[in-house]
mmCIF file with all atom_site columns, C-alpha atoms in Angstrom:
data_model
loop_
_atom_site.group_PDB
_atom_site.id
_atom_site.type_symbol
_atom_site.label_atom_id
_atom_site.label_alt_id
_atom_site.label_comp_id
_atom_site.label_asym_id
_atom_site.label_entity_id
_atom_site.label_seq_id
_atom_site.pdbx_PDB_ins_code
_atom_site.Cartn_x
_atom_site.Cartn_y
_atom_site.Cartn_z
_atom_site.occupancy
_atom_site.B_iso_or_equiv
_atom_site.pdbx_formal_charge
_atom_site.auth_seq_id
_atom_site.auth_comp_id
_atom_site.auth_asym_id
_atom_site.auth_atom_id
_atom_site.pdbx_PDB_model_num
ATOM 1   C CA . ASN A 1 1   ? 41.367  -108.771 25.849 1.00 85.00 ? 11  ASN A CA 1
ATOM 2   C CA . VAL A 1 2   ? 43.536  -111.669 26.728 1.00 93.00 ? 12  VAL A CA 1
ATOM 3   C CA . TYR A 1 3   ? 47.420  -112.044 26.006 1.00 96.00 ? 13  TYR A CA 1
ATOM 4   C CA . GLU A 1 4   ? 49.760  -114.524 26.016 1.00 96.00 ? 14  GLU A CA 1
ATOM 5   C CA . LEU A 1 5   ? 52.091  -115.040 29.056 1.00 96.00 ? 15  LEU A CA 1
ATOM 6   C CA . THR A 1 6   ? 55.109  -117.528 27.883 1.00 96.00 ? 16  THR A CA 1
ATOM 7   C CA . VAL A 1 7   ? 57.074  -119.144 30.877 1.00 96.00 ? 17  VAL A CA 1
ATOM 8   C CA . SER A 1 8   ? 60.375  -120.652 29.760 1.00 95.00 ? 18  SER A CA 1
ATOM 9   C CA . ASP A 1 9   ? 61.871  -123.285 32.176 1.00 96.00 ? 19  ASP A CA 1
ATOM 10  C CA . GLY A 1 10  ? 58.715  -122.950 33.990 1.00 96.00 ? 20  GLY A CA 1
ATOM 11  C CA . MET A 1 11  ? 55.117  -123.638 34.760 1.00 96.00 ? 21  MET A CA 1
ATOM 12  C CA . GLY A 1 12  ? 52.391  -120.808 34.105 1.00 96.00 ? 22  GLY A CA 1
ATOM 13  C CA . SER A 1 13  ? 52.324  -120.014 30.391 1.00 96.00 ? 23  SER A CA 1
ATOM 14  C CA . GLY A 1 14  ? 49.004  -119.389 29.025 1.00 96.00 ? 24  GLY A CA 1
ATOM 15  C CA . TYR A 1 15  ? 46.359  -116.514 27.973 1.00 97.00 ? 25  TYR A CA 1
ATOM 16  C CA . TYR A 1 16  ? 45.170  -114.157 30.440 1.00 97.00 ? 26  TYR A CA 1
ATOM 17  C CA . LEU A 1 17  ? 43.276  -110.806 30.758 1.00 96.00 ? 27  LEU A CA 1
ATOM 18  C CA . GLU A 1 18  ? 45.113  -107.617 31.334 1.00 95.00 ? 28  GLU A CA 1
ATOM 19  C CA . GLY A 1 19  ? 45.489  -107.105 35.050 1.00 95.00 ? 29  GLY A CA 1
ATOM 20  C CA . GLU A 1 20  ? 44.776  -110.789 35.872 1.00 96.00 ? 30  GLU A CA 1
ATOM 21  C CA . LYS A 1 21  ? 47.200  -112.242 38.668 1.00 96.00 ? 31  LYS A CA 1
ATOM 22  C CA . VAL A 1 22  ? 48.939  -115.201 37.514 1.00 96.00 ? 32  VAL A CA 1
ATOM 23  C CA . VAL A 1 23  ? 51.465  -117.599 39.683 1.00 97.00 ? 33  VAL A CA 1
ATOM 24  C CA . ILE A 1 24  ? 54.276  -119.076 37.899 1.00 97.00 ? 34  ILE A CA 1
ATOM 25  C CA . ARG A 1 25  ? 57.047  -121.708 38.928 1.00 97.00 ? 35  ARG A CA 1
ATOM 26  C CA . ALA A 1 26  ? 60.340  -122.211 38.024 1.00 96.00 ? 36  ALA A CA 1
ATOM 27  C CA . ASN A 1 27  ? 61.279  -125.930 37.110 1.00 96.00 ? 37  ASN A CA 1
ATOM 28  C CA . MET A 1 28  ? 63.434  -127.852 39.306 1.00 94.00 ? 38  MET A CA 1
ATOM 29  C CA . PRO A 1 29  ? 66.919  -126.953 38.517 1.00 92.00 ? 39  PRO A CA 1
ATOM 30  C CA . PRO A 1 30  ? 69.713  -129.054 36.936 1.00 89.00 ? 40  PRO A CA 1
ATOM 31  C CA . ALA A 1 31  ? 71.799  -131.239 39.104 1.00 85.00 ? 41  ALA A CA 1
ATOM 32  C CA . GLY A 1 32  ? 74.216  -129.066 40.989 1.00 85.00 ? 42  GLY A CA 1
ATOM 33  C CA . ASN A 1 33  ? 72.485  -125.780 40.210 1.00 90.00 ? 43  ASN A CA 1
ATOM 34  C CA . GLN A 1 34  ? 69.613  -123.533 41.810 1.00 90.00 ? 44  GLN A CA 1
ATOM 35  C CA . PHE A 1 35  ? 67.447  -120.997 40.992 1.00 93.00 ? 45  PHE A CA 1
ATOM 36  C CA . GLU A 1 36  ? 68.872  -117.435 40.516 1.00 93.00 ? 46  GLU A CA 1
ATOM 37  C CA . SER A 1 37  ? 66.371  -115.223 38.852 1.00 96.00 ? 47  SER A CA 1
ATOM 38  C CA . TRP A 1 38  ? 63.692  -114.356 36.378 1.00 96.00 ? 48  TRP A CA 1
ATOM 39  C CA . THR A 1 39  ? 64.356  -112.563 33.040 1.00 94.00 ? 49  THR A CA 1
ATOM 40  C CA . GLY A 1 40  ? 62.051  -110.813 30.671 1.00 90.00 ? 50  GLY A CA 1
ATOM 41  C CA . GLY A 1 41  ? 59.078  -108.622 31.954 1.00 84.00 ? 51  GLY A CA 1
ATOM 42  C CA . VAL A 1 42  ? 60.585  -108.472 35.528 1.00 85.00 ? 52  VAL A CA 1
ATOM 43  C CA . ASP A 1 43  ? 58.443  -105.269 36.105 1.00 91.00 ? 53  ASP A CA 1
ATOM 44  C CA . ILE A 1 44  ? 55.525  -107.230 35.865 1.00 94.00 ? 54  ILE A CA 1
ATOM 45  C CA . LEU A 1 45  ? 56.477  -109.568 38.773 1.00 96.00 ? 55  LEU A CA 1
ATOM 46  C CA . ASP A 1 46  ? 56.140  -109.766 42.547 1.00 95.00 ? 56  ASP A CA 1
ATOM 47  C CA . SER A 1 47  ? 59.582  -110.808 42.995 1.00 95.00 ? 57  SER A CA 1
ATOM 48  C CA . SER A 1 48  ? 62.227  -111.504 40.182 1.00 94.00 ? 58  SER A CA 1
ATOM 49  C CA . THR A 1 49  ? 64.448  -113.549 42.619 1.00 94.00 ? 59  THR A CA 1
ATOM 50  C CA . SER A 1 50  ? 61.657  -116.186 43.993 1.00 95.00 ? 60  SER A CA 1
ATOM 51  C CA . ALA A 1 51  ? 61.095  -119.481 42.197 1.00 96.00 ? 61  ALA A CA 1
ATOM 52  C CA . VAL A 1 52  ? 57.410  -119.267 42.720 1.00 97.00 ? 62  VAL A CA 1
ATOM 53  C CA . THR A 1 53  ? 55.986  -115.721 42.036 1.00 97.00 ? 63  THR A CA 1
ATOM 54  C CA . ILE A 1 54  ? 53.128  -113.590 40.846 1.00 97.00 ? 64  ILE A CA 1
ATOM 55  C CA . VAL A 1 55  ? 52.794  -111.868 37.323 1.00 96.00 ? 65  VAL A CA 1
ATOM 56  C CA . THR A 1 56  ? 50.223  -108.872 36.730 1.00 96.00 ? 66  THR A CA 1
ATOM 57  C CA . MET A 1 57  ? 49.105  -109.524 33.345 1.00 96.00 ? 67  MET A CA 1
ATOM 58  C CA . PRO A 1 58  ? 50.055  -106.417 31.114 1.00 95.00 ? 68  PRO A CA 1
ATOM 59  C CA . ASP A 1 59  ? 48.115  -105.468 28.345 1.00 94.00 ? 69  ASP A CA 1
ATOM 60  C CA . HIS A 1 60  ? 50.585  -107.134 25.742 1.00 95.00 ? 70  HIS A CA 1
ATOM 61  C CA . ALA A 1 61  ? 51.892  -110.656 25.307 1.00 95.00 ? 71  ALA A CA 1
ATOM 62  C CA . VAL A 1 62  ? 55.033  -111.021 27.445 1.00 95.00 ? 72  VAL A CA 1
ATOM 63  C CA . SER A 1 63  ? 57.978  -113.919 27.929 1.00 95.00 ? 73  SER A CA 1
ATOM 64  C CA . ILE A 1 64  ? 59.633  -114.536 31.221 1.00 96.00 ? 74  ILE A CA 1
ATOM 65  C CA . GLY A 1 65  ? 62.396  -117.306 31.685 1.00 96.00 ? 75  GLY A CA 1
ATOM 66  C CA . ALA A 1 66  ? 64.074  -118.920 34.532 1.00 96.00 ? 76  ALA A CA 1
ATOM 67  C CA . ASN A 1 67  ? 67.706  -118.514 35.140 1.00 95.00 ? 77  ASN A CA 1
ATOM 68  C CA . TYR A 1 68  ? 69.957  -121.149 37.220 1.00 94.00 ? 78  TYR A CA 1
ATOM 69  C CA . LYS A 1 69  ? 73.458  -121.076 38.588 1.00 90.00 ? 79  LYS A CA 1
ATOM 70  C CA . SER A 1 70  ? 75.817  -123.570 40.226 1.00 89.00 ? 80  SER A CA 1
ATOM 71  C CA . SER A 1 71  ? 74.903  -124.426 43.746 1.00 90.00 ? 81  SER A CA 1
ATOM 72  C CA . ILE A 1 72  ? 78.431  -125.657 44.478 1.00 92.00 ? 82  ILE A CA 1
ATOM 73  C CA . HIS A 1 73  ? 80.985  -123.194 45.338 1.00 93.00 ? 83  HIS A CA 1
ATOM 74  C CA . THR A 1 74  ? 84.821  -123.069 46.491 1.00 96.00 ? 84  THR A CA 1
ATOM 75  C CA . LEU A 1 75  ? 85.649  -122.714 50.214 1.00 97.00 ? 85  LEU A CA 1
ATOM 76  C CA . ARG A 1 76  ? 89.165  -121.563 50.696 1.00 97.00 ? 86  ARG A CA 1
ATOM 77  C CA . VAL A 1 77  ? 90.649  -121.940 54.113 1.00 97.00 ? 87  VAL A CA 1
ATOM 78  C CA . SER A 1 78  ? 94.069  -120.137 54.888 1.00 95.00 ? 88  SER A CA 1
ATOM 79  C CA . ASN A 1 79  ? 96.065  -121.227 57.803 1.00 94.00 ? 89  ASN A CA 1
ATOM 80  C CA . GLY A 1 80  ? 94.103  -124.231 58.242 1.00 96.00 ? 90  GLY A CA 1
ATOM 81  C CA . SER A 1 81  ? 92.331  -127.333 56.767 1.00 96.00 ? 91  SER A CA 1
ATOM 82  C CA . GLY A 1 82  ? 88.986  -127.836 55.116 1.00 97.00 ? 92  GLY A CA 1
ATOM 83  C CA . SER A 1 83  ? 89.093  -126.173 51.890 1.00 97.00 ? 93  SER A CA 1
ATOM 84  C CA . GLY A 1 84  ? 87.168  -127.887 48.924 1.00 96.00 ? 94  GLY A CA 1
ATOM 85  C CA . GLU A 1 85  ? 83.990  -127.712 46.939 1.00 94.00 ? 95  GLU A CA 1
ATOM 86  C CA . TYR A 1 86  ? 80.405  -127.393 48.716 1.00 95.00 ? 96  TYR A CA 1
ATOM 87  C CA . SER A 1 87  ? 76.925  -127.064 47.819 1.00 91.00 ? 97  SER A CA 1
ATOM 88  C CA . VAL A 1 88  ? 75.066  -123.978 49.200 1.00 90.00 ? 98  VAL A CA 1
ATOM 89  C CA . GLY A 1 89  ? 73.871  -124.746 52.819 1.00 91.00 ? 99  GLY A CA 1
ATOM 90  C CA . ALA A 1 90  ? 76.280  -127.557 53.286 1.00 93.00 ? 100 ALA A CA 1
ATOM 91  C CA . THR A 1 91  ? 77.993  -127.722 56.578 1.00 96.00 ? 101 THR A CA 1
ATOM 92  C CA . ALA A 1 92  ? 82.310  -127.715 56.316 1.00 97.00 ? 102 ALA A CA 1
ATOM 93  C CA . ALA A 1 93  ? 84.333  -128.532 59.028 1.00 97.00 ? 103 ALA A CA 1
ATOM 94  C CA . ILE A 1 94  ? 87.516  -126.527 59.215 1.00 97.00 ? 104 ILE A CA 1
ATOM 95  C CA . THR A 1 95  ? 90.250  -126.458 61.777 1.00 96.00 ? 105 THR A CA 1
ATOM 96  C CA . ALA A 1 96  ? 93.123  -123.749 62.278 1.00 95.00 ? 106 ALA A CA 1
ATOM 97  C CA . SER A 1 97  ? 96.748  -124.983 61.835 1.00 93.00 ? 107 SER A CA 1
ATOM 98  C CA . SER A 1 98  ? 98.927  -124.995 64.721 1.00 87.00 ? 108 SER A CA 1
ATOM 99  C CA . ILE A 1 99  ? 101.862 -122.723 64.326 1.00 82.00 ? 109 ILE A CA 1
ATOM 100 C CA . SER A 1 100 ? 104.934 -122.664 66.490 1.00 73.00 ? 110 SER A CA 1
ATOM 101 C CA . GLY A 1 101 ? 105.401 -119.695 68.533 1.00 67.00 ? 111 GLY A CA 1
ATOM 102 C CA . GLN A 1 102 ? 101.908 -118.284 67.852 1.00 73.00 ? 112 GLN A CA 1
ATOM 103 C CA . ILE A 1 103 ? 98.676  -118.728 69.173 1.00 72.00 ? 113 ILE A CA 1
ATOM 104 C CA . PHE A 1 104 ? 94.986  -118.960 67.255 1.00 82.00 ? 114 PHE A CA 1
ATOM 105 C CA . ASP A 1 105 ? 93.075  -115.641 67.917 1.00 78.00 ? 115 ASP A CA 1
ATOM 106 C CA . GLN A 1 106 ? 89.956  -115.676 65.428 1.00 86.00 ? 116 GLN A CA 1
ATOM 107 C CA . TRP A 1 107 ? 88.696  -116.616 62.269 1.00 93.00 ? 117 TRP A CA 1
ATOM 108 C CA . ILE A 1 108 ? 87.953  -113.440 59.842 1.00 91.00 ? 118 ILE A CA 1
ATOM 109 C CA . GLY A 1 109 ? 86.019  -113.979 56.261 1.00 92.00 ? 119 GLY A CA 1
ATOM 110 C CA . GLY A 1 110 ? 83.143  -115.824 55.507 1.00 86.00 ? 120 GLY A CA 1
ATOM 111 C CA . ALA A 1 111 ? 80.608  -112.957 56.041 1.00 82.00 ? 121 ALA A CA 1
ATOM 112 C CA . GLY A 1 112 ? 78.792  -114.554 59.171 1.00 88.00 ? 122 GLY A CA 1
ATOM 113 C CA . CYS A 1 113 ? 78.757  -118.288 57.810 1.00 95.00 ? 123 CYS A CA 1
ATOM 114 C CA . ILE A 1 114 ? 81.556  -119.296 60.516 1.00 96.00 ? 124 ILE A CA 1
ATOM 115 C CA . GLU A 1 115 ? 79.675  -121.216 63.363 1.00 96.00 ? 125 GLU A CA 1
ATOM 116 C CA . SER A 1 116 ? 82.422  -119.833 66.233 1.00 93.00 ? 126 SER A CA 1
ATOM 117 C CA . THR A 1 117 ? 84.909  -117.363 64.866 1.00 92.00 ? 127 THR A CA 1
ATOM 118 C CA . THR A 1 118 ? 87.060  -117.823 68.053 1.00 87.00 ? 128 THR A CA 1
ATOM 119 C CA . SER A 1 119 ? 87.036  -121.926 67.920 1.00 91.00 ? 129 SER A CA 1
ATOM 120 C CA . MET A 1 120 ? 90.198  -123.322 66.343 1.00 92.00 ? 130 MET A CA 1
ATOM 121 C CA . THR A 1 121 ? 87.814  -126.187 65.149 1.00 95.00 ? 131 THR A CA 1
ATOM 122 C CA . THR A 1 122 ? 84.470  -124.921 63.715 1.00 96.00 ? 132 THR A CA 1
ATOM 123 C CA . THR A 1 123 ? 82.166  -125.030 60.781 1.00 97.00 ? 133 THR A CA 1
ATOM 124 C CA . VAL A 1 124 ? 81.096  -123.110 58.003 1.00 97.00 ? 134 VAL A CA 1
ATOM 125 C CA . THR A 1 125 ? 77.641  -122.800 56.272 1.00 96.00 ? 135 THR A CA 1
ATOM 126 C CA . MET A 1 126 ? 78.441  -122.636 52.590 1.00 95.00 ? 136 MET A CA 1
ATOM 127 C CA . PRO A 1 127 ? 77.021  -119.300 51.099 1.00 93.00 ? 137 PRO A CA 1
ATOM 128 C CA . ASP A 1 128 ? 75.666  -119.114 47.619 1.00 87.00 ? 138 ASP A CA 1
ATOM 129 C CA . HIS A 1 129 ? 79.178  -117.971 46.392 1.00 90.00 ? 139 HIS A CA 1
ATOM 130 C CA . PRO A 1 130 ? 82.947  -118.625 46.897 1.00 93.00 ? 140 PRO A CA 1
ATOM 131 C CA . THR A 1 131 ? 84.486  -117.849 50.163 1.00 95.00 ? 141 THR A CA 1
ATOM 132 C CA . THR A 1 132 ? 87.610  -117.587 51.773 1.00 96.00 ? 142 THR A CA 1
ATOM 133 C CA . VAL A 1 133 ? 88.044  -117.599 55.574 1.00 96.00 ? 143 VAL A CA 1
ATOM 134 C CA . THR A 1 134 ? 91.567  -116.896 57.407 1.00 94.00 ? 144 THR A CA 1
ATOM 135 C CA . ALA A 1 135 ? 93.129  -118.097 60.582 1.00 93.00 ? 145 ALA A CA 1
ATOM 136 C CA . ILE A 1 136 ? 94.702  -115.127 62.182 1.00 87.00 ? 146 ILE A CA 1
ATOM 137 C CA . TYR A 1 137 ? 97.222  -115.578 65.152 1.00 81.00 ? 147 TYR A CA 1
ATOM 138 C CA . TRP A 1 138 ? 99.260  -113.431 68.093 1.00 69.00 ? 148 TRP A CA 1
ATOM 139 C CA . PRO A 1 139 ? 102.636 -113.839 68.344 1.00 61.00 ? 149 PRO A CA 1
ATOM 140 C CA . LEU A 1 140 ? 103.300 -115.396 71.821 1.00 56.00 ? 150 LEU A CA 1
ATOM 141 C CA . PHE A 1 141 ? 107.048 -114.963 73.126 1.00 51.00 ? 151 PHE A CA 1
ATOM 142 C CA . MET A 1 142 ? 108.935 -113.685 75.911 1.00 47.00 ? 152 MET A CA 1
ATOM 143 C CA . SER A 1 143 ? 110.479 -110.283 74.322 1.00 46.00 ? 153 SER A CA 1
ATOM 144 C CA . ALA A 1 144 ? 112.396 -109.109 77.586 1.00 48.00 ? 154 ALA A CA 1
ATOM 145 C CA . PHE A 1 145 ? 113.437 -110.604 80.875 1.00 52.00 ? 155 PHE A CA 1
ATOM 146 C CA . GLU A 1 146 ? 115.327 -108.078 83.091 1.00 53.00 ? 156 GLU A CA 1
ATOM 147 C CA . PRO A 1 147 ? 115.848 -107.415 86.867 1.00 50.00 ? 157 PRO A CA 1
ATOM 148 C CA . ILE A 1 148 ? 113.814 -105.061 88.549 1.00 50.00 ? 158 ILE A CA 1
ATOM 149 C CA . SER A 1 149 ? 115.939 -101.867 89.446 1.00 53.00 ? 159 SER A CA 1
ATOM 150 C CA . GLY A 1 150 ? 117.028 -101.826 93.031 1.00 52.00 ? 160 GLY A CA 1
ATOM 151 C CA . ASP A 1 151 ? 115.746 -105.382 93.456 1.00 51.00 ? 161 ASP A CA 1
ATOM 152 C CA . THR A 1 152 ? 118.137 -108.134 93.288 1.00 54.00 ? 162 THR A CA 1
ATOM 153 C CA . THR A 1 153 ? 115.882 -110.869 93.996 1.00 57.00 ? 163 THR A CA 1
ATOM 154 C CA . GLY A 1 154 ? 113.062 -110.211 91.212 1.00 62.00 ? 164 GLY A CA 1
ATOM 155 C CA . CYS A 1 155 ? 112.533 -109.848 87.474 1.00 67.00 ? 165 CYS A CA 1
ATOM 156 C CA . ARG A 1 156 ? 110.270 -108.342 84.933 1.00 69.00 ? 166 ARG A CA 1
ATOM 157 C CA . PHE A 1 157 ? 108.552 -110.245 82.072 1.00 70.00 ? 167 PHE A CA 1
ATOM 158 C CA . THR A 1 158 ? 107.325 -108.740 78.880 1.00 71.00 ? 168 THR A CA 1
ATOM 159 C CA . TRP A 1 159 ? 105.828 -110.336 75.753 1.00 69.00 ? 169 TRP A CA 1
ATOM 160 C CA . SER A 1 160 ? 103.289 -109.975 72.988 1.00 66.00 ? 170 SER A CA 1
ATOM 161 C CA . GLY A 1 161 ? 100.036 -111.336 73.750 1.00 66.00 ? 171 GLY A CA 1
ATOM 162 C CA . ALA A 1 162 ? 96.475  -111.729 72.570 1.00 66.00 ? 172 ALA A CA 1
ATOM 163 C CA . PRO A 1 163 ? 94.092  -109.229 74.238 1.00 66.00 ? 173 PRO A CA 1
ATOM 164 C CA . GLY A 1 164 ? 91.592  -111.251 76.699 1.00 68.00 ? 174 GLY A CA 1
ATOM 165 C CA . ARG A 1 165 ? 94.007  -114.406 77.024 1.00 71.00 ? 175 ARG A CA 1
ATOM 166 C CA . LYS A 1 166 ? 95.489  -115.564 80.061 1.00 74.00 ? 176 LYS A CA 1
ATOM 167 C CA . TYR A 1 167 ? 98.991  -116.936 80.619 1.00 75.00 ? 177 TYR A CA 1
ATOM 168 C CA . ARG A 1 168 ? 101.191 -118.645 83.441 1.00 76.00 ? 178 ARG A CA 1
ATOM 169 C CA . ILE A 1 169 ? 104.934 -118.462 83.793 1.00 73.00 ? 179 ILE A CA 1
ATOM 170 C CA . LEU A 1 170 ? 106.698 -121.859 84.731 1.00 74.00 ? 180 LEU A CA 1
ATOM 171 C CA . GLN A 1 171 ? 110.026 -122.305 86.174 1.00 72.00 ? 181 GLN A CA 1
ATOM 172 C CA . SER A 1 172 ? 112.640 -124.676 86.077 1.00 72.00 ? 182 SER A CA 1
ATOM 173 C CA . THR A 1 173 ? 116.276 -125.010 87.577 1.00 67.00 ? 183 THR A CA 1
ATOM 174 C CA . ASN A 1 174 ? 117.359 -127.631 85.071 1.00 65.00 ? 184 ASN A CA 1
ATOM 175 C CA . ILE A 1 175 ? 116.561 -126.641 81.486 1.00 57.00 ? 185 ILE A CA 1
ATOM 176 C CA . SER A 1 176 ? 117.151 -130.231 80.157 1.00 57.00 ? 186 SER A CA 1
ATOM 177 C CA . ASP A 1 177 ? 115.112 -132.185 82.595 1.00 56.00 ? 187 ASP A CA 1
ATOM 178 C CA . GLY A 1 178 ? 111.776 -130.642 81.910 1.00 58.00 ? 188 GLY A CA 1
ATOM 179 C CA . ASP A 1 179 ? 110.444 -130.040 85.081 1.00 69.00 ? 189 ASP A CA 1
ATOM 180 C CA . TYR A 1 180 ? 108.701 -127.031 85.124 1.00 69.00 ? 190 TYR A CA 1
ATOM 181 C CA . GLN A 1 181 ? 106.861 -125.667 87.975 1.00 71.00 ? 191 GLN A CA 1
ATOM 182 C CA . CYS A 1 182 ? 104.217 -122.922 87.709 1.00 68.00 ? 192 CYS A CA 1
ATOM 183 C CA . ILE A 1 183 ? 105.121 -119.709 89.731 1.00 66.00 ? 193 ILE A CA 1
ATOM 184 C CA . VAL A 1 184 ? 102.190 -117.510 88.573 1.00 69.00 ? 194 VAL A CA 1
ATOM 185 C CA . SER A 1 185 ? 99.242  -118.131 86.495 1.00 72.00 ? 195 SER A CA 1
ATOM 186 C CA . ASN A 1 186 ? 96.044  -116.387 85.493 1.00 72.00 ? 196 ASN A CA 1
ATOM 187 C CA . VAL A 1 187 ? 97.906  -113.459 84.009 1.00 69.00 ? 197 VAL A CA 1
ATOM 188 C CA . ASN A 1 188 ? 95.390  -111.331 82.096 1.00 68.00 ? 198 ASN A CA 1
ATOM 189 C CA . ALA A 1 189 ? 96.448  -110.029 78.647 1.00 61.00 ? 199 ALA A CA 1
ATOM 190 C CA . ALA A 1 190 ? 94.533  -106.788 79.025 1.00 57.00 ? 200 ALA A CA 1
ATOM 191 C CA . THR A 1 191 ? 96.688  -105.445 75.884 1.00 55.00 ? 201 THR A CA 1
ATOM 192 C CA . ILE A 1 192 ? 99.013  -106.603 73.303 1.00 52.00 ? 202 ILE A CA 1
ATOM 193 C CA . GLN A 1 193 ? 102.047 -105.759 75.296 1.00 58.00 ? 203 GLN A CA 1
ATOM 194 C CA . CYS A 1 194 ? 101.914 -107.949 78.572 1.00 65.00 ? 204 CYS A CA 1
ATOM 195 C CA . GLU A 1 195 ? 103.965 -107.368 81.607 1.00 63.00 ? 205 GLU A CA 1
ATOM 196 C CA . TYR A 1 196 ? 104.464 -109.255 84.746 1.00 65.00 ? 206 TYR A CA 1
ATOM 197 C CA . SER A 1 197 ? 107.021 -108.833 87.802 1.00 68.00 ? 207 SER A CA 1
ATOM 198 C CA . ILE A 1 198 ? 108.044 -111.513 90.034 1.00 63.00 ? 208 ILE A CA 1
ATOM 199 C CA . THR A 1 199 ? 109.959 -110.783 93.378 1.00 62.00 ? 209 THR A CA 1
ATOM 200 C CA . ASN A 1 200 ? 111.714 -112.976 95.868 1.00 56.00 ? 210 ASN A CA 1
ATOM 201 C CA . ILE A 1 201 ? 113.464 -115.507 93.307 1.00 54.00 ? 211 ILE A CA 1
ATOM 202 C CA . ALA A 1 202 ? 116.673 -115.582 91.911 1.00 53.00 ? 212 ALA A CA 1
ATOM 203 C CA . PRO A 1 203 ? 116.059 -115.228 87.986 1.00 49.00 ? 213 PRO A CA 1
ATOM 204 C CA . HIS A 1 204 ? 119.711 -115.899 87.089 1.00 51.00 ? 214 HIS A CA 1
ATOM 205 C CA . GLN A 1 205 ? 119.526 -119.242 88.457 1.00 56.00 ? 215 GLN A CA 1
ATOM 206 C CA . ALA A 1 206 ? 116.392 -120.576 86.910 1.00 64.00 ? 216 ALA A CA 1
ATOM 207 C CA . PHE A 1 207 ? 114.730 -120.934 83.337 1.00 68.00 ? 217 PHE A CA 1
ATOM 208 C CA . TYR A 1 208 ? 111.447 -119.891 82.496 1.00 65.00 ? 218 TYR A CA 1
ATOM 209 C CA . MET A 1 209 ? 108.613 -121.138 79.910 1.00 68.00 ? 219 MET A CA 1
ATOM 210 C CA . LEU A 1 210 ? 105.475 -118.888 79.046 1.00 68.00 ? 220 LEU A CA 1
ATOM 211 C CA . GLN A 1 211 ? 102.383 -120.749 78.310 1.00 67.00 ? 221 GLN A CA 1
ATOM 212 C CA . VAL A 1 212 ? 98.558  -119.845 77.516 1.00 69.00 ? 222 VAL A CA 1
ATOM 213 C CA . GLU A 1 213 ? 96.241  -120.612 80.011 1.00 68.00 ? 223 GLU A CA 1
#
């Protein structure tokens, strides 16, 4: 016996023998859309999510329809630029904002769609759903500046930093002239709470600046 297969929004309709393998193909999606899935007799399909798949004809008539969904989704960029509407697979440029007193650490969100999570400027390959990515920062500030006990020519700096980043400390004898000289560099931030001691200086006679390497 032969049975009728009806394919809505696709190709492959006809009459087929029970057990016969039939290739069906979804029509091209409307503008701004993409194929999502087949509905109907999905239990007789090799794949309900492939636009081209195979039906194993049952012992009765069956109808199968192609469904489509929007291929344009919203990208939201928090603490940065690049938000907008993008097609699935499109490349969107994003840039983290510069925030006074903080340093960029990484991007979070995006479920693996971000080209480089540690670059302030990078790209997102748009997935097939709305996505939010957020720029994360570490505070950058000198939290303490104090003499070293028993050492009148030294001082100790402590600050909050980003693990893995390196810092330099600059010194100036005149805060208004902007002539800061680097007195120590390549200070590794092994932990969030950073500390560095300097000896053989007169801390009360100078001004200091902390910078990221």
